[in-house]
XYZ file of N, CA and C in Angstrom:
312
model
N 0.857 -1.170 0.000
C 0.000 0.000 0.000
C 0.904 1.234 0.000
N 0.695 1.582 -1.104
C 1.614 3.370 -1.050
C 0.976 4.569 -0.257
N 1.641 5.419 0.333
C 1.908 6.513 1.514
C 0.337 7.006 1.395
N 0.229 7.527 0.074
C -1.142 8.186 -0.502
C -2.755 7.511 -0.383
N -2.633 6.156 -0.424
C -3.365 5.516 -0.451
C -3.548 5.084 0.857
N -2.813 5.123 1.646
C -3.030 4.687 3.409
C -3.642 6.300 3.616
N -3.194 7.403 3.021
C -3.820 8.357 3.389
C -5.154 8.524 2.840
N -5.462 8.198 2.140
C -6.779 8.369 2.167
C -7.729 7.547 2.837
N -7.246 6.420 2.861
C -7.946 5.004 4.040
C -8.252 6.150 5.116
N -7.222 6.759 5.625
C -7.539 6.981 7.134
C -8.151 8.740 7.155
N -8.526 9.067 5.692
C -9.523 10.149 5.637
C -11.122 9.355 5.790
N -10.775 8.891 4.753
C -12.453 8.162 4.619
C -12.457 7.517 5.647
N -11.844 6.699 6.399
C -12.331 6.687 8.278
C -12.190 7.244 9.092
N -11.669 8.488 8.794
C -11.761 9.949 9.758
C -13.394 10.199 9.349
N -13.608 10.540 8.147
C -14.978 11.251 7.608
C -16.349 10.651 8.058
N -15.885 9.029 7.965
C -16.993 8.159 8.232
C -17.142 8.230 10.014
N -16.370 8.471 10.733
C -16.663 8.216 12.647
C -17.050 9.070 12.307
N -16.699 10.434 11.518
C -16.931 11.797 12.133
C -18.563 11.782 11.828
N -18.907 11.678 10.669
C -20.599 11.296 10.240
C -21.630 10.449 10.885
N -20.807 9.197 11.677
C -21.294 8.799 12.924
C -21.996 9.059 13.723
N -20.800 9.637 14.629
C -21.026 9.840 15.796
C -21.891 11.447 15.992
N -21.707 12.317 14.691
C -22.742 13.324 14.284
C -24.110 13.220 14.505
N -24.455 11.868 14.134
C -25.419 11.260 13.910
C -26.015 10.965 14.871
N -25.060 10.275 16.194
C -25.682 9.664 17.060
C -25.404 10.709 18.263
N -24.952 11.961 18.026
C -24.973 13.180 19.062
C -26.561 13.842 18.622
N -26.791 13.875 17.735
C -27.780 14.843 16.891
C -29.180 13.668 17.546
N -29.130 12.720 17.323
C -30.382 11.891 17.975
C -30.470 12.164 19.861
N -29.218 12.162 19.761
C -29.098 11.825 21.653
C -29.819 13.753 22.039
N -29.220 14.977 21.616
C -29.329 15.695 22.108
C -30.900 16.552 21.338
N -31.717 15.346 20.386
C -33.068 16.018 20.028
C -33.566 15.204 21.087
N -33.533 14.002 21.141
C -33.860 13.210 22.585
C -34.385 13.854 24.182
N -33.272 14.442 24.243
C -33.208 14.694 25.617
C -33.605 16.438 25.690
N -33.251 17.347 24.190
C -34.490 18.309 24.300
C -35.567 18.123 24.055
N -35.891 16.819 23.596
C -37.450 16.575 24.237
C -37.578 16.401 25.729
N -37.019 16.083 26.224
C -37.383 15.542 27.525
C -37.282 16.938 28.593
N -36.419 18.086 28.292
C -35.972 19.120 29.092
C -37.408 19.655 28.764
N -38.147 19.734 27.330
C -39.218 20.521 27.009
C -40.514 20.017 27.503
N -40.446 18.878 27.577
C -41.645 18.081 28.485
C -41.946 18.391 30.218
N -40.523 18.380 30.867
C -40.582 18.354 32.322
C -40.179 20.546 32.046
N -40.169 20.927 31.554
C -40.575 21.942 31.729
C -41.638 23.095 31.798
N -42.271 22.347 30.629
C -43.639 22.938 30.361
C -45.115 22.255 31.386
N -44.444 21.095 31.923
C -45.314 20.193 32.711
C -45.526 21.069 34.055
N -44.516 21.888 34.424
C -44.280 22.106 35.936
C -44.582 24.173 35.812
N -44.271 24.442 34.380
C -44.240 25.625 34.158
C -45.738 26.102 33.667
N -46.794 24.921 32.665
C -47.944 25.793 32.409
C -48.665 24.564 32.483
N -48.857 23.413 32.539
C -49.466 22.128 32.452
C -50.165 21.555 33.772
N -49.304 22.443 34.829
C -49.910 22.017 36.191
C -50.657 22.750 36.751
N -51.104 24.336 35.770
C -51.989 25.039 36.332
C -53.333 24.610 35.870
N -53.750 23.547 35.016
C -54.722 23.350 34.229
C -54.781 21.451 35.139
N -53.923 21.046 35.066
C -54.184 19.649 35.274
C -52.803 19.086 35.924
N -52.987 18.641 37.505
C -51.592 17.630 37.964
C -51.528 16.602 37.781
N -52.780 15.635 37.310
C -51.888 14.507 36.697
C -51.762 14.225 35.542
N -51.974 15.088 34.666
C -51.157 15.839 33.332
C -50.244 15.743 33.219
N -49.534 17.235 34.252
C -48.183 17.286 34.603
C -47.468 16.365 35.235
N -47.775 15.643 36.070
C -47.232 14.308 36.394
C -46.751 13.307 35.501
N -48.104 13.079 34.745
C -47.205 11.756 33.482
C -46.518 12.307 32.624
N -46.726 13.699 32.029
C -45.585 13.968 31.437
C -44.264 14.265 32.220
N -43.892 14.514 33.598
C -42.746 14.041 34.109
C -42.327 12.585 33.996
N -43.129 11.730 34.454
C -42.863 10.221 34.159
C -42.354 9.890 32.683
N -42.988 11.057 31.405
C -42.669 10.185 30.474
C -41.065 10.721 29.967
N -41.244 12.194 30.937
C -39.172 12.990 30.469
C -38.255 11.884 31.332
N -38.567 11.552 32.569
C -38.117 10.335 33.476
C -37.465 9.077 32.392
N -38.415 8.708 31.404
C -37.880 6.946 30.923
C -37.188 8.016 29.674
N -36.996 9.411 29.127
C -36.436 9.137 27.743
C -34.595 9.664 27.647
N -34.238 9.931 28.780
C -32.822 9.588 29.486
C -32.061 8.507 28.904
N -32.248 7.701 29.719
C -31.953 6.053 29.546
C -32.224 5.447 28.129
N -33.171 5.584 27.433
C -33.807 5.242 26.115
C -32.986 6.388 25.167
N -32.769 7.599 25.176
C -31.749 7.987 24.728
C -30.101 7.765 24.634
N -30.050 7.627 25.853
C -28.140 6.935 25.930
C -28.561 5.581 24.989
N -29.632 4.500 25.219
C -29.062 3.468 24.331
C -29.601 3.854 22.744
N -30.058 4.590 22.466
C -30.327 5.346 21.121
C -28.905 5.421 20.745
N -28.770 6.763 21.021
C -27.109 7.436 21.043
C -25.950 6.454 21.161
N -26.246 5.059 21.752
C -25.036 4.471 21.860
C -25.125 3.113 20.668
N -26.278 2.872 20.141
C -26.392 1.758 19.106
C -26.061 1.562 17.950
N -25.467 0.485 17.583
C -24.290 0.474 16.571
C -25.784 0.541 15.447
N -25.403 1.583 14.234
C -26.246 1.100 13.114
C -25.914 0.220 12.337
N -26.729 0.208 11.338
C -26.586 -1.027 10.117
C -25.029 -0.648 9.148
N -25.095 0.550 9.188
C -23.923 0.697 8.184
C -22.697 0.821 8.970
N -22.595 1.219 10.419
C -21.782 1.378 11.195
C -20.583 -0.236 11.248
N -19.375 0.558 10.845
C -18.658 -0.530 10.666
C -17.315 -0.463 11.954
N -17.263 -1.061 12.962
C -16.057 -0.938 14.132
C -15.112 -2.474 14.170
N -15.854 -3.051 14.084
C -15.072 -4.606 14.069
C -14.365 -4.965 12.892
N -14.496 -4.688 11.719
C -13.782 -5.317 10.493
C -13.242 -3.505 10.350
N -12.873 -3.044 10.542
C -12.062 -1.638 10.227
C -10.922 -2.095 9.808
N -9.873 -1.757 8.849
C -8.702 -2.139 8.764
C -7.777 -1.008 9.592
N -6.897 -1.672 10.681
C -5.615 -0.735 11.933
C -5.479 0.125 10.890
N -4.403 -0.531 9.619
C -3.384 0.046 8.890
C -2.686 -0.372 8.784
N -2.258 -1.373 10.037
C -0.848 -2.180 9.776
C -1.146 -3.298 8.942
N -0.659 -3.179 7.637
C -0.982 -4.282 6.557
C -0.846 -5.352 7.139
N 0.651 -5.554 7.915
C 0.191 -7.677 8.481
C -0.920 -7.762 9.240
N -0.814 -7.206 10.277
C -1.930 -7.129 11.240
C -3.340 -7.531 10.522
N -3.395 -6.547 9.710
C -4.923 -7.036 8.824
C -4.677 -7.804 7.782
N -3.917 -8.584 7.355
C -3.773 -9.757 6.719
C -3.971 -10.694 7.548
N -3.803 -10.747 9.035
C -3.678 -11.580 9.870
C -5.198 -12.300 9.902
N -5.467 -10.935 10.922
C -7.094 -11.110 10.823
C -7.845 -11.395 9.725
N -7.471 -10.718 8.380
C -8.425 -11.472 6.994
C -8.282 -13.013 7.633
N -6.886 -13.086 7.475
C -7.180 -14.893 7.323
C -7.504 -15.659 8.329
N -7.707 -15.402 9.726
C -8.165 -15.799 10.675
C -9.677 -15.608 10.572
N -10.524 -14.942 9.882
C -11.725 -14.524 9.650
C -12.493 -14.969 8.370
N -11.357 -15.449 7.456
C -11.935 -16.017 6.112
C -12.195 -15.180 5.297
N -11.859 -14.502 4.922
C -11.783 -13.226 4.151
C -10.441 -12.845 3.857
N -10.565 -12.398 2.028
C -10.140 -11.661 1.565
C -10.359 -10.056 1.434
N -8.681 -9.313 1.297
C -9.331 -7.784 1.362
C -8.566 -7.704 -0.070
N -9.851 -6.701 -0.802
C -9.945 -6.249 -2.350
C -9.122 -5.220 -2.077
């Protein structure tokens, strides 16, 4: 593999985490401004009209925390971490052939 060509390997897997994890910040933090906008408006105009209104919509900002981190943390379909090639050509010759695979 020539100098140029390892450099671009490790653009296009710079570009690709970076599009990622974009991805899975941008879900996590519409997520959880839902949840700031729920337990806010619940306690701020929702409880002058109705408290157990405002109540379940606290309960429901309560579960989308947790349901967000594993949002934000789930590998997608195209998301590739396990077959990545290091760089170090033996190294990933190694693993091809321990894995049964050829790399094009």
């Amino acid at each position: 593999m020539t100098r140029g060509a390892a450099l671009r390997a490790v653009r296009r897997r710079e570009s690709y985490a970076e599009s990622m994890y974009a991805r899975r910040r941008r879900n996590y933090f519409l997520m959880m401004g839902g949840c700031v906008v729920l337990f806010v408006s619940a306690w701020a105009v929702v409880r002058l009209w109705s408290m157990p209104a405002a109540i379940a919509m606290c309960v429901v900002a309560m579960v989308i925390p947790p349901i967000a981190a594993m949002v934000a943390n789930r590998r997608g379909p195209e998301d590739r971490w396990w077959d990545d090639p290091s760089g170090d050509p033996k190294s990933d010759e190694w693993w091809d052939e321990l894995d049964g695979k050829k790399r094009r």
